[in-house]
Coordinates of C-alpha atoms in Angstrom, one line a residue:
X50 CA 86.1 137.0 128.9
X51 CA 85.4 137.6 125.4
X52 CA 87.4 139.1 122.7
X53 CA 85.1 141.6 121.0
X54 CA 87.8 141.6 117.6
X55 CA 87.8 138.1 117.6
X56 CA 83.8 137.6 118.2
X57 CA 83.6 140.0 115.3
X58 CA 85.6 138.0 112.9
X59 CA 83.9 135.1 113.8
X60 CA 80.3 136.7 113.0
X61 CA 82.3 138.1 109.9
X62 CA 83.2 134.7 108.8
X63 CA 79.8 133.4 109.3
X64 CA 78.0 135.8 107.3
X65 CA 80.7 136.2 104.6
X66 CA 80.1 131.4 104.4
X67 CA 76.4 132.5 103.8
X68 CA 76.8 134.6 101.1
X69 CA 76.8 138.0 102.6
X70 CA 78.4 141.2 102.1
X71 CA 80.9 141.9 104.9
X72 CA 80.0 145.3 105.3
X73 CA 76.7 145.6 107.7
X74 CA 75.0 148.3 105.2
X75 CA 75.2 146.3 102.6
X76 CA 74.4 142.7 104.4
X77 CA 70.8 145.1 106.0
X78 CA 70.4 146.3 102.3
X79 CA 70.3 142.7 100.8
X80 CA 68.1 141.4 103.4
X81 CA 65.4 144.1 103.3
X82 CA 65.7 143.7 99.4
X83 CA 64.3 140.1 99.2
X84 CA 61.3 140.0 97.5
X85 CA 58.4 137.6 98.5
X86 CA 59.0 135.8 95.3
X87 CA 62.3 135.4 96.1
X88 CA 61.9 134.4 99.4
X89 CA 59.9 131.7 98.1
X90 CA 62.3 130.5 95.5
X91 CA 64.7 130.0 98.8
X92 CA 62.5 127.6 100.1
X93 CA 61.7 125.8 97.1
X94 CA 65.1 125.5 97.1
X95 CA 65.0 124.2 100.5
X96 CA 67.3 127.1 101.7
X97 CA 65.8 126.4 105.4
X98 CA 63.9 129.9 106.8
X99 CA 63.2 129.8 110.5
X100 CA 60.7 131.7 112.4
X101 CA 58.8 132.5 115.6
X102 CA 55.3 133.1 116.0
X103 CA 54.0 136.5 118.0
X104 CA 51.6 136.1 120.4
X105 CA 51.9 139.2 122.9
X106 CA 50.4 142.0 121.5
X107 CA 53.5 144.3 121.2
X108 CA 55.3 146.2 118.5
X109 CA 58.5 146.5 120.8
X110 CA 59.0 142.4 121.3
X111 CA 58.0 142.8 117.5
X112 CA 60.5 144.6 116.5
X113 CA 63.2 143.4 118.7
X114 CA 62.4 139.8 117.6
X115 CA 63.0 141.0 114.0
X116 CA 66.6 142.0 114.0
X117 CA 67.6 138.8 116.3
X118 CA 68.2 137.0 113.1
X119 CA 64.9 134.9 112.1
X120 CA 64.1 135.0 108.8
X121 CA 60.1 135.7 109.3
X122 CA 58.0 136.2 112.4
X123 CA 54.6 135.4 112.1
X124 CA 52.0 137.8 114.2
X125 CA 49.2 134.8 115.2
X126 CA 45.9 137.2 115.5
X127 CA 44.2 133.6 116.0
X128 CA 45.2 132.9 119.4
X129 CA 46.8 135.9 120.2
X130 CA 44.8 139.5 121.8
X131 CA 46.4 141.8 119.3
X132 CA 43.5 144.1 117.3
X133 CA 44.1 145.7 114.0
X134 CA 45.8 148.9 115.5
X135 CA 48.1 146.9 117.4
X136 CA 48.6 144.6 114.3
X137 CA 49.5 147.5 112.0
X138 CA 52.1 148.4 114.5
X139 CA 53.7 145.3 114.8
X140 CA 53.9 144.6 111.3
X141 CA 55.6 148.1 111.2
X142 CA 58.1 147.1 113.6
X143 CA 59.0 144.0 112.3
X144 CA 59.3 145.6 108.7
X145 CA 62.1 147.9 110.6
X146 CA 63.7 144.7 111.5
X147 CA 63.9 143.4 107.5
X148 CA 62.2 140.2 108.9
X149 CA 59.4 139.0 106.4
X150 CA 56.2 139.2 108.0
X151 CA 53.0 136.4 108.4
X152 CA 49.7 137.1 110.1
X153 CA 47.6 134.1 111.1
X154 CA 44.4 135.2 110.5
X155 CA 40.8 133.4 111.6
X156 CA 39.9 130.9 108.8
X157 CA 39.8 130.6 105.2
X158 CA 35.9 133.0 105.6
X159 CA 38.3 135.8 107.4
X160 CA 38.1 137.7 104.7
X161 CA 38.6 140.9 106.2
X162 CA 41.4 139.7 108.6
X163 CA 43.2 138.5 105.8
X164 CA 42.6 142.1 103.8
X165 CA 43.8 143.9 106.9
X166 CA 46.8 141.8 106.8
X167 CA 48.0 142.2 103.8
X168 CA 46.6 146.3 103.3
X169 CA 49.0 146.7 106.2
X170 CA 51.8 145.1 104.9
X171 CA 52.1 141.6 105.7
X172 CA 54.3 139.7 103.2
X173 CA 52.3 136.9 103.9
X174 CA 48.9 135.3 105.5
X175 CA 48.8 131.5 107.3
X176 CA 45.5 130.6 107.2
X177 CA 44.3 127.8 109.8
X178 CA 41.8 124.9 110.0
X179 CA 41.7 124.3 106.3
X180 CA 39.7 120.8 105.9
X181 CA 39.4 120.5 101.8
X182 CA 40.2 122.4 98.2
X183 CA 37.3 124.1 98.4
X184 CA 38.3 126.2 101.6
X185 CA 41.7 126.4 100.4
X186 CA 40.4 128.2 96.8
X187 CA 38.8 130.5 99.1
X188 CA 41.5 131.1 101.4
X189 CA 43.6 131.8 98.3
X190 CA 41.2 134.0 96.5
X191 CA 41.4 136.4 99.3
X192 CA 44.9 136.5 99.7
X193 CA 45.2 137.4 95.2
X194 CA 44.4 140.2 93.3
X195 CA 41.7 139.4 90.1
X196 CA 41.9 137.7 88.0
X197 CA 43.9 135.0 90.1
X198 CA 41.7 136.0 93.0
X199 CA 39.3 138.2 94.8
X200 CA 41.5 140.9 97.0
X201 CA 40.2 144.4 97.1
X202 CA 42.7 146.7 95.6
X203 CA 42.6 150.5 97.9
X204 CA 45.3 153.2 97.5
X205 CA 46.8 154.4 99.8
X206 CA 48.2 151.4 101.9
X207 CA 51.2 151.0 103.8
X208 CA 51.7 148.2 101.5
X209 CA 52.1 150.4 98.9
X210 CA 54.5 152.5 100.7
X211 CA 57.6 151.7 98.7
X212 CA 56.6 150.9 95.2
X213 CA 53.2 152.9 94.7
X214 CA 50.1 151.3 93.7
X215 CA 51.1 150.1 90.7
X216 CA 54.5 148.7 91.5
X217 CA 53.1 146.9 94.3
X218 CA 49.6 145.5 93.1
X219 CA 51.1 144.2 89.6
X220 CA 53.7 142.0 91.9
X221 CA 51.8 141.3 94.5
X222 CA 50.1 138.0 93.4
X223 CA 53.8 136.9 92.8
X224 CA 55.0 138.2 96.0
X225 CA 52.3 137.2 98.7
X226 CA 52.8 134.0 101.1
X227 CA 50.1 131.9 100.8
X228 CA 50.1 129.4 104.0
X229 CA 47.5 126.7 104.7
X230 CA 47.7 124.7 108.1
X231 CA 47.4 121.2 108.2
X232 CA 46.0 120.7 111.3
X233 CA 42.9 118.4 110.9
X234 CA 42.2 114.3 110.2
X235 CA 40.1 116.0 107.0
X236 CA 42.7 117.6 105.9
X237 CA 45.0 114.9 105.9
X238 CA 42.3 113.2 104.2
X239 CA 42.3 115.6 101.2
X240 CA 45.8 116.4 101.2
X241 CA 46.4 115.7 97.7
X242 CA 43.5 117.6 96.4
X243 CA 44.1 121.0 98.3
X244 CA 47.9 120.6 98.1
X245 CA 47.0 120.9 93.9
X246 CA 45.1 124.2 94.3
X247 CA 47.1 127.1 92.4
X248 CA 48.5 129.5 94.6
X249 CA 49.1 127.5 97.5
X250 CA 53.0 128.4 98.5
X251 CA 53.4 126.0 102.1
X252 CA 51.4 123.6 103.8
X253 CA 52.1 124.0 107.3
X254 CA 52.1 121.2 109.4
X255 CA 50.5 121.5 112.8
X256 CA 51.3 118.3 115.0
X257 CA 49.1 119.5 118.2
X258 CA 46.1 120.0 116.5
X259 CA 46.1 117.0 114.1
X260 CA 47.4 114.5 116.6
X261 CA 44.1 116.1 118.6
X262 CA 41.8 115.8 115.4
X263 CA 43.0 112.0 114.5
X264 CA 42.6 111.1 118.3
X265 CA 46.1 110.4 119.5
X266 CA 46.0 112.6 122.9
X267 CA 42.8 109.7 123.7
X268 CA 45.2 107.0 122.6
X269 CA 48.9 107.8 124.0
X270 CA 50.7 109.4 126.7
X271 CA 52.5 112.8 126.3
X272 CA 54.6 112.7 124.5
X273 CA 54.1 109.4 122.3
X274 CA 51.9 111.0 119.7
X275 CA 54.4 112.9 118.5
X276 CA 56.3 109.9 117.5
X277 CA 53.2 108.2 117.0
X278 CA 53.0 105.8 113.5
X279 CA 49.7 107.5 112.7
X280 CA 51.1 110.6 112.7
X281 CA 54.0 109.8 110.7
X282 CA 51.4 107.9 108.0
X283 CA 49.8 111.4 107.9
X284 CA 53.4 113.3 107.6
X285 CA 53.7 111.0 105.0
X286 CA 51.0 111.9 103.1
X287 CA 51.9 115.3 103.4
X288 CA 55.2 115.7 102.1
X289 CA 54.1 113.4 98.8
X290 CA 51.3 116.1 97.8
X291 CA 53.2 119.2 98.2
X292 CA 56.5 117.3 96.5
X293 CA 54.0 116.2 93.8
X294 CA 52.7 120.0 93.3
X295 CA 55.9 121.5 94.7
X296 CA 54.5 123.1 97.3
X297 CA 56.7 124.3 100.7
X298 CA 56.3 122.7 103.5
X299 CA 56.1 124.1 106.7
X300 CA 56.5 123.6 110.3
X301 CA 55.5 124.6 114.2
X302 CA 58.0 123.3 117.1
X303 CA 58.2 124.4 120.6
X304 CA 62.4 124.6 120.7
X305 CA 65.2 123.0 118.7
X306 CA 65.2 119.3 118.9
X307 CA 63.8 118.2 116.5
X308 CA 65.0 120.8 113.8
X309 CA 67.3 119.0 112.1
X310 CA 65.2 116.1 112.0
X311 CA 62.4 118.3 110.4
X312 CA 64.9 120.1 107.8
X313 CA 66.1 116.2 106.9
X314 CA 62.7 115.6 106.1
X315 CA 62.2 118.3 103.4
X316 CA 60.6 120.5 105.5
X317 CA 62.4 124.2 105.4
X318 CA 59.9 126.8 107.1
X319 CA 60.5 125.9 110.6
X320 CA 58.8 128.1 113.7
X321 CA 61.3 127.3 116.4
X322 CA 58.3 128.2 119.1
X323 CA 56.6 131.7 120.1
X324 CA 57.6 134.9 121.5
X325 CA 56.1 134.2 124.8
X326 CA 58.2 130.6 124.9
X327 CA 60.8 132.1 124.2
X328 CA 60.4 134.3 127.5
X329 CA 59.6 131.8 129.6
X330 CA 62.5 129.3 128.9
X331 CA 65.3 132.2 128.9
X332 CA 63.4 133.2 132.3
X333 CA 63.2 129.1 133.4
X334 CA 67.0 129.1 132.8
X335 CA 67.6 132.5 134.9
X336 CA 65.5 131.1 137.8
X337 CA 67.5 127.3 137.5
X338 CA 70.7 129.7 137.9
X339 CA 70.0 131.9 140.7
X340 CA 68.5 128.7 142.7
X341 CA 72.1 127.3 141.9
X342 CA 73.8 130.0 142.9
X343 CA 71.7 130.8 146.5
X344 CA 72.5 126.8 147.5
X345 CA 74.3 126.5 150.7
X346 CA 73.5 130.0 151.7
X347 CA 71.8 129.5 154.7
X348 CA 68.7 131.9 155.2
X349 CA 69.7 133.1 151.9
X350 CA 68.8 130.2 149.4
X351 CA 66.5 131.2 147.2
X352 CA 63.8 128.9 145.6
X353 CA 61.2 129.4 142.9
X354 CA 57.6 130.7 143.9
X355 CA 55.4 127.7 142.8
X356 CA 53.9 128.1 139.3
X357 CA 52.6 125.9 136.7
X358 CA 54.8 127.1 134.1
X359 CA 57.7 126.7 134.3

């Protein structure tokens, strides 16, 4: 059994090696206080800042998710059946949590998701399937106020909650997260040029998607592509352009394995997997224990109802 003093201290001593205050007001205060400039700076840094993206469309998981520690939860409106009401909530929620907040929006063209986003107070926009510099000015235009970009400016926002319209629309263009995904053979192909677009802030790498685009699902087993040379030539190519425009770089993995191996190579946004991954391995592990513990039971052992999930 646990000793709740001791497990105190311990989480005391942990926060006090980071840099924190001891006292919890005071840590909360100084994590809801970093700006997106500064949060930024971190990474540049390479102050490592992981992450989960949001799939399930709810503002309670949201929420919950943002005071388990992460340092940014991304709300993925591109594969994920969350609408803009739903959206507005969540970002709410994980406000209330101090986590910094991401939408992935539709494409560089979604100008309107991207406006939503950011009206409703997203500290930051990933925006997918970018192939050349061309999409990734645009993508960046939307994502800026003029005369660095093209954002519509509209009072009152929940963005503007806490600093008015002026406090937040001078910042923002310092403030906002620009993301781009690096998830095509194109892409890869033009890394150099988009990576030198001003107001890019991470290229984030997406290794399903681009080992799909160059071909390597046709060419090796699961998992070999992962691990594959051509995708490593490619990784290659992406961490010389953004260390040549010192740009973040960013990645998505499904658990922690290959964290470290990731933060060794210069890589410090890390999404650790999803929201609903996260349920299903914590749920995986729960059913592994209770088959354990029903063995030998006689009409009592318990097995798993057949599923393709877990």
């Amino acid at each position: 059994m646990s000793d709740p003093v001791k497990d105190t201290d311990w989480a005391s001593e942990i926060h006090r090696s980071k840099g924190f205050p001891a006292g919890n007001e005071e840590k909360s205060k100084m994590i809801e206080s970093l700006s997106g400039a500064e949060f930024k700076k971190q990474l540049r840094e390479g102050r490592p800042k992981l992450g989960l993206f949001l799939n399930a469309h709810s503002p309670t998981v949201a929420e919950q998710l943002a005071h388990s520690g992460y340092d940014w939860l991304l709300v993925d409106t591109q594969h994920g059946p969350m609408g803009y009401e739903s959206l507005s909530a969540m970002l709410a929620g994980i406000a209330n949590g101090g986590a910094k907040s991401l939408v992935r929006v539709g494409g560089y063209s979604d100008r309107p998701g991207i406006q939503q986003a950011l009206d409703m107070g997203a500290d930051g926009v990933l925006i997918p399937y970018i192939n050349n510099a061309d999409e990734a000015r645009r993508a960046v235009s939307c994502a800026r106020y003029p005369t660095a970009g093209t954002r519509s400016v509209y009072f009152p926002q929940r963005s503007m909650n806490r600093a008015g319209l002026l406090g937040y629309a001078g910042a923002a263009n310092e403030n906002v997260v620009v993301a781009l995904q690096v998830e095509t053979a194109d892409c890869i192909k033009n890394i150099e040029a988009i990576a030198a677009v001003p107001g890019v802030d991470i290229l984030f790498l997406g290794q399903n998607d681009l080992c799909m685009s160059m071909g390597l699902y046709e060419k090796y087993e699961f998992p070999l592509m992962y691990t594959s040379p051509e995708l490593g030539e490619a990784t290659e190519k992406l961490r010389a352009a953004a260390s040549k425009n010192h740009v973040i770089l960013g990645v998505f993995l499904f658990g922690t394995a290959r964290v470290g191996e990731f933060l060794d190579k210069g890589f410090p946004f890390v999404s650790v997997g999803n929201d609903l991954h996260h349920i299903l391995t914590q749920a995986t592990q729960y059913v592994k224990d209770v088959e354990l513990v029903s063995t030998g039971k006689g009409p009592a052992v318990w097995a798993r109802r057949a599923t393709a999930l877990m």
